[in-house]
Amino acid sequence: MIPNLLQNAFASLNEKTEKTIFYWIFFTLISAHAILIGALRLYPCIDLPLHLASATIFRYIDEASNIFHEFFSVRPILGQPNSIHILFCGLRLLPTVELANKVFYCLYVVLLPLSAYHLIQTLKGNKWFTLLSFLYLYNHSVMWGFVDYMISIPLVLFFLASLYRFILREALIDYIVVPVLLLILFFAHTLTTFLCLGVFFCSLII
């Protein structure tokens, strides 16, 4: 309803002007949400402290200045599903776990609308529907702090767009992108990985 109203409002404008207005709105909203997330000192996410504690232990367990090794052990992370947040925050890509977590959340609020836009454009749909994705940014899983599942949502949308092109054989790059996205999804969340695998195998059968 809202995207159609917006499209009708800009119906009298030429295509170039409509695109300009859309992209201004789209990237302004992305920037506003990224700034909002970046400015927060604390995140009201219930399960997030557990993830931050796990990333902190993973990051500092080998340092002599603490006694983490006396109470915890770290399994090889590369074979573990649902570990993308620990990897991102614990591999010293950024100076602190807290900063890495902040960047992780910023990536999510940027990637979700971008992935929705990419999927809609791939399906040749109405780009104004992309604006509805902003309503889904702070969903139930985000507020509960399910960070691995949270980041898997835009990955699923990117996967569906790539799978669609893979089925139509529009670009050879999708033969690489599809399995790479499945691999990243494995580290993101098991449920979304099985969902995408199911869709992938169904598309091969059909």
mmCIF file of C-alpha atoms in Angstrom:
data_model
loop_
_atom_site.group_PDB
_atom_site.id
_atom_site.type_symbol
_atom_site.label_atom_id
_atom_site.label_comp_id
_atom_site.label_asym_id
_atom_site.label_seq_id
_atom_site.Cartn_x
_atom_site.Cartn_y
_atom_site.Cartn_z
ATOM 1 C CA MET A 1 0.000 0.000 0.000
ATOM 2 C CA ILE A 2 2.616 2.563 1.094
ATOM 3 C CA PRO A 3 5.050 1.832 -1.788
ATOM 4 C CA ASN A 4 2.172 2.078 -4.288
ATOM 5 C CA LEU A 5 1.089 5.426 -2.831
ATOM 6 C CA LEU A 6 4.644 6.685 -3.077
ATOM 7 C CA GLN A 7 4.950 5.465 -6.626
ATOM 8 C CA ASN A 8 1.669 7.157 -7.602
ATOM 9 C CA ALA A 9 2.851 10.371 -5.978
ATOM 10 C CA PHE A 10 5.929 10.356 -8.194
ATOM 11 C CA ALA A 11 4.096 9.116 -11.304
ATOM 12 C CA SER A 12 4.213 12.547 -12.896
ATOM 13 C CA LEU A 13 7.985 12.728 -12.503
ATOM 14 C CA ASN A 14 10.356 11.325 -15.074
ATOM 15 C CA GLU A 15 12.161 8.065 -14.383
ATOM 16 C CA LYS A 16 15.506 9.674 -13.580
ATOM 17 C CA THR A 17 13.974 12.040 -11.009
ATOM 18 C CA GLU A 18 12.015 9.210 -9.395
ATOM 19 C CA LYS A 19 15.180 7.123 -9.060
ATOM 20 C CA THR A 20 17.035 10.065 -7.548
ATOM 21 C CA ILE A 21 14.300 10.623 -4.961
ATOM 22 C CA PHE A 22 14.148 6.919 -4.129
ATOM 23 C CA TYR A 23 17.906 6.582 -3.638
ATOM 24 C CA TRP A 24 18.015 9.728 -1.509
ATOM 25 C CA ILE A 25 15.282 8.300 0.750
ATOM 26 C CA PHE A 26 16.819 4.821 0.751
ATOM 27 C CA PHE A 27 20.382 5.794 1.616
ATOM 28 C CA THR A 28 19.258 8.473 4.065
ATOM 29 C CA LEU A 29 17.332 5.816 6.007
ATOM 30 C CA ILE A 30 20.293 3.417 5.882
ATOM 31 C CA SER A 31 22.653 6.143 7.113
ATOM 32 C CA ALA A 32 20.246 7.205 9.870
ATOM 33 C CA HIS A 33 19.903 3.657 11.223
ATOM 34 C CA ALA A 34 23.653 3.012 10.975
ATOM 35 C CA ILE A 35 24.350 6.246 12.889
ATOM 36 C CA LEU A 36 21.712 5.298 15.481
ATOM 37 C CA ILE A 37 23.271 1.871 16.055
ATOM 38 C CA GLY A 38 26.776 3.324 16.075
ATOM 39 C CA ALA A 39 25.818 5.960 18.646
ATOM 40 C CA LEU A 40 24.329 3.519 21.155
ATOM 41 C CA ARG A 41 26.514 2.685 24.138
ATOM 42 C CA LEU A 42 24.421 -0.300 25.220
ATOM 43 C CA TYR A 43 22.210 -2.579 23.152
ATOM 44 C CA PRO A 44 18.922 -3.709 24.766
ATOM 45 C CA CYS A 45 19.297 -7.263 23.489
ATOM 46 C CA ILE A 46 18.637 -10.028 26.011
ATOM 47 C CA ASP A 47 21.044 -12.719 24.812
ATOM 48 C CA LEU A 48 23.808 -10.369 23.637
ATOM 49 C CA PRO A 49 25.900 -10.402 26.881
ATOM 50 C CA LEU A 50 26.396 -14.163 26.472
ATOM 51 C CA HIS A 51 27.680 -13.685 22.918
ATOM 52 C CA LEU A 52 29.997 -10.869 24.002
ATOM 53 C CA ALA A 53 31.341 -12.978 26.862
ATOM 54 C CA SER A 54 31.993 -15.895 24.496
ATOM 55 C CA ALA A 55 33.793 -13.614 22.028
ATOM 56 C CA THR A 56 35.878 -12.109 24.859
ATOM 57 C CA ILE A 57 36.950 -15.546 26.108
ATOM 58 C CA PHE A 58 37.733 -16.689 22.557
ATOM 59 C CA ARG A 59 39.789 -13.535 21.946
ATOM 60 C CA TYR A 60 41.816 -13.391 25.155
ATOM 61 C CA ILE A 61 42.062 -16.981 26.423
ATOM 62 C CA ASP A 62 45.727 -17.343 25.417
ATOM 63 C CA GLU A 63 46.897 -14.157 27.126
ATOM 64 C CA ALA A 64 48.994 -14.584 30.259
ATOM 65 C CA SER A 65 47.329 -11.605 31.945
ATOM 66 C CA ASN A 66 44.108 -13.539 32.634
ATOM 67 C CA ILE A 67 43.064 -16.942 33.968
ATOM 68 C CA PHE A 68 40.413 -17.794 31.360
ATOM 69 C CA HIS A 69 42.247 -21.022 30.496
ATOM 70 C CA GLU A 70 41.677 -22.315 34.031
ATOM 71 C CA PHE A 71 37.910 -22.194 33.631
ATOM 72 C CA PHE A 72 37.218 -22.408 29.890
ATOM 73 C CA SER A 73 38.378 -24.292 26.821
ATOM 74 C CA VAL A 74 37.885 -23.236 23.229
ATOM 75 C CA ARG A 75 36.963 -25.766 20.573
ATOM 76 C CA PRO A 76 38.179 -25.328 16.975
ATOM 77 C CA ILE A 77 35.817 -22.663 15.696
ATOM 78 C CA LEU A 78 36.082 -23.291 11.941
ATOM 79 C CA GLY A 79 33.935 -26.418 12.096
ATOM 80 C CA GLN A 80 31.272 -24.896 14.326
ATOM 81 C CA PRO A 81 27.951 -23.542 13.036
ATOM 82 C CA ASN A 82 26.397 -20.433 14.594
ATOM 83 C CA SER A 83 29.835 -18.931 15.192
ATOM 84 C CA ILE A 84 29.997 -15.942 12.852
ATOM 85 C CA HIS A 85 29.598 -13.378 15.657
ATOM 86 C CA ILE A 86 32.323 -14.984 17.784
ATOM 87 C CA LEU A 87 34.623 -15.081 14.760
ATOM 88 C CA PHE A 88 33.937 -11.472 13.827
ATOM 89 C CA CYS A 89 34.346 -10.120 17.361
ATOM 90 C CA GLY A 90 37.040 -12.510 18.563
ATOM 91 C CA LEU A 91 39.594 -12.567 15.737
ATOM 92 C CA ARG A 92 41.115 -9.149 16.518
ATOM 93 C CA LEU A 93 39.843 -7.616 13.290
ATOM 94 C CA LEU A 94 39.069 -4.521 15.384
ATOM 95 C CA PRO A 95 40.684 -3.211 18.599
ATOM 96 C CA THR A 96 37.992 -4.361 21.055
ATOM 97 C CA VAL A 97 35.130 -6.849 21.247
ATOM 98 C CA GLU A 98 32.688 -4.011 21.943
ATOM 99 C CA LEU A 99 33.744 -2.077 18.836
ATOM 100 C CA ALA A 100 33.588 -5.221 16.711
ATOM 101 C CA ASN A 101 30.084 -5.900 18.002
ATOM 102 C CA LYS A 102 29.034 -2.328 17.167
ATOM 103 C CA VAL A 103 30.375 -2.729 13.610
ATOM 104 C CA PHE A 104 28.610 -6.110 13.368
ATOM 105 C CA TYR A 105 25.263 -4.484 14.198
ATOM 106 C CA CYS A 106 25.939 -1.627 11.784
ATOM 107 C CA LEU A 107 26.636 -4.164 9.045
ATOM 108 C CA TYR A 108 23.300 -5.791 9.764
ATOM 109 C CA VAL A 109 21.247 -2.584 9.511
ATOM 110 C CA VAL A 110 23.024 -1.773 6.231
ATOM 111 C CA LEU A 111 22.865 -5.256 4.704
ATOM 112 C CA LEU A 112 19.196 -5.990 5.410
ATOM 113 C CA PRO A 113 17.733 -3.170 3.267
ATOM 114 C CA LEU A 114 20.463 -3.648 0.654
ATOM 115 C CA SER A 115 19.691 -7.370 0.386
ATOM 116 C CA ALA A 116 15.947 -6.634 0.126
ATOM 117 C CA TYR A 117 16.653 -4.108 -2.628
ATOM 118 C CA HIS A 118 18.924 -6.569 -4.431
ATOM 119 C CA LEU A 119 16.302 -9.345 -4.319
ATOM 120 C CA ILE A 120 13.492 -7.062 -5.505
ATOM 121 C CA GLN A 121 15.632 -5.707 -8.342
ATOM 122 C CA THR A 122 16.642 -9.251 -9.333
ATOM 123 C CA LEU A 123 12.966 -10.226 -9.534
ATOM 124 C CA LYS A 124 12.245 -6.980 -11.437
ATOM 125 C CA GLY A 125 9.822 -5.838 -8.760
ATOM 126 C CA ASN A 126 8.812 -2.430 -7.469
ATOM 127 C CA LYS A 127 11.869 -0.937 -5.783
ATOM 128 C CA TRP A 128 9.681 1.144 -3.444
ATOM 129 C CA PHE A 129 8.782 -2.049 -1.578
ATOM 130 C CA THR A 130 12.389 -2.052 -0.347
ATOM 131 C CA LEU A 131 11.459 0.685 2.120
ATOM 132 C CA LEU A 132 9.292 -1.824 3.997
ATOM 133 C CA SER A 133 12.458 -3.694 5.006
ATOM 134 C CA PHE A 134 13.280 -0.882 7.446
ATOM 135 C CA LEU A 135 10.193 -1.844 9.444
ATOM 136 C CA TYR A 136 11.731 -5.278 9.984
ATOM 137 C CA LEU A 137 15.153 -4.072 11.161
ATOM 138 C CA TYR A 138 14.459 -4.331 14.892
ATOM 139 C CA ASN A 139 12.521 -7.572 14.930
ATOM 140 C CA HIS A 140 11.947 -10.107 17.710
ATOM 141 C CA SER A 141 15.194 -12.004 17.052
ATOM 142 C CA VAL A 142 17.225 -8.792 17.095
ATOM 143 C CA MET A 143 15.787 -7.673 20.432
ATOM 144 C CA TRP A 144 16.465 -11.089 21.933
ATOM 145 C CA GLY A 145 20.092 -10.805 20.843
ATOM 146 C CA PHE A 146 20.137 -13.771 18.468
ATOM 147 C CA VAL A 147 23.041 -12.188 16.606
ATOM 148 C CA ASP A 148 23.937 -15.156 14.393
ATOM 149 C CA TYR A 149 20.367 -15.571 13.182
ATOM 150 C CA MET A 150 20.059 -11.799 12.797
ATOM 151 C CA ILE A 151 22.946 -11.507 10.343
ATOM 152 C CA SER A 152 21.742 -14.582 8.455
ATOM 153 C CA ILE A 153 18.524 -12.811 7.371
ATOM 154 C CA PRO A 154 20.184 -10.531 4.780
ATOM 155 C CA LEU A 155 22.413 -13.435 3.737
ATOM 156 C CA VAL A 156 19.289 -15.479 2.945
ATOM 157 C CA LEU A 157 17.919 -12.655 0.774
ATOM 158 C CA PHE A 158 21.235 -12.378 -1.081
ATOM 159 C CA PHE A 159 21.213 -16.155 -1.512
ATOM 160 C CA LEU A 160 17.677 -16.183 -2.967
ATOM 161 C CA ALA A 161 18.625 -13.485 -5.486
ATOM 162 C CA SER A 162 21.759 -15.390 -6.518
ATOM 163 C CA LEU A 163 19.845 -18.679 -6.693
ATOM 164 C CA TYR A 164 17.251 -17.092 -8.970
ATOM 165 C CA ARG A 165 19.979 -15.975 -11.376
ATOM 166 C CA PHE A 166 21.670 -19.378 -10.978
ATOM 167 C CA ILE A 167 18.458 -21.127 -12.086
ATOM 168 C CA LEU A 168 18.099 -18.807 -15.077
ATOM 169 C CA ARG A 169 21.835 -19.151 -15.814
ATOM 170 C CA GLU A 170 22.128 -15.383 -16.166
ATOM 171 C CA ALA A 171 25.699 -15.108 -14.852
ATOM 172 C CA LEU A 172 28.537 -17.552 -14.317
ATOM 173 C CA ILE A 173 29.531 -15.751 -11.113
ATOM 174 C CA ASP A 174 26.417 -17.147 -9.412
ATOM 175 C CA TYR A 175 27.898 -20.651 -9.695
ATOM 176 C CA ILE A 176 30.500 -19.375 -7.228
ATOM 177 C CA VAL A 177 28.319 -17.015 -5.176
ATOM 178 C CA VAL A 178 25.667 -19.642 -4.312
ATOM 179 C CA PRO A 179 28.026 -22.150 -2.622
ATOM 180 C CA VAL A 180 30.014 -19.330 -0.967
ATOM 181 C CA LEU A 181 26.832 -17.903 0.548
ATOM 182 C CA LEU A 182 25.835 -21.376 1.744
ATOM 183 C CA LEU A 183 29.222 -21.703 3.438
ATOM 184 C CA ILE A 184 28.863 -18.309 5.152
ATOM 185 C CA LEU A 185 25.317 -19.233 6.194
ATOM 186 C CA PHE A 186 26.683 -22.384 7.843
ATOM 187 C CA PHE A 187 28.730 -20.181 10.179
ATOM 188 C CA ALA A 188 25.785 -17.787 10.597
ATOM 189 C CA HIS A 189 22.892 -20.046 11.602
ATOM 190 C CA THR A 190 21.893 -23.683 11.167
ATOM 191 C CA LEU A 191 18.168 -23.071 10.583
ATOM 192 C CA THR A 192 18.665 -20.594 7.763
ATOM 193 C CA THR A 193 21.317 -22.875 6.261
ATOM 194 C CA PHE A 194 18.858 -25.779 6.114
ATOM 195 C CA LEU A 195 16.207 -23.450 4.710
ATOM 196 C CA CYS A 196 18.486 -22.336 1.878
ATOM 197 C CA LEU A 197 19.684 -25.878 1.226
ATOM 198 C CA GLY A 198 16.072 -27.015 0.985
ATOM 199 C CA VAL A 199 15.227 -24.234 -1.459
ATOM 200 C CA PHE A 200 18.372 -25.019 -3.456
ATOM 201 C CA PHE A 201 17.630 -28.751 -3.815
ATOM 202 C CA CYS A 202 13.961 -28.046 -4.610
ATOM 203 C CA SER A 203 15.051 -25.680 -7.368
ATOM 204 C CA LEU A 204 17.254 -28.428 -8.846
ATOM 205 C CA ILE A 205 14.389 -30.923 -8.807
ATOM 206 C CA ILE A 206 11.842 -28.528 -10.278
#
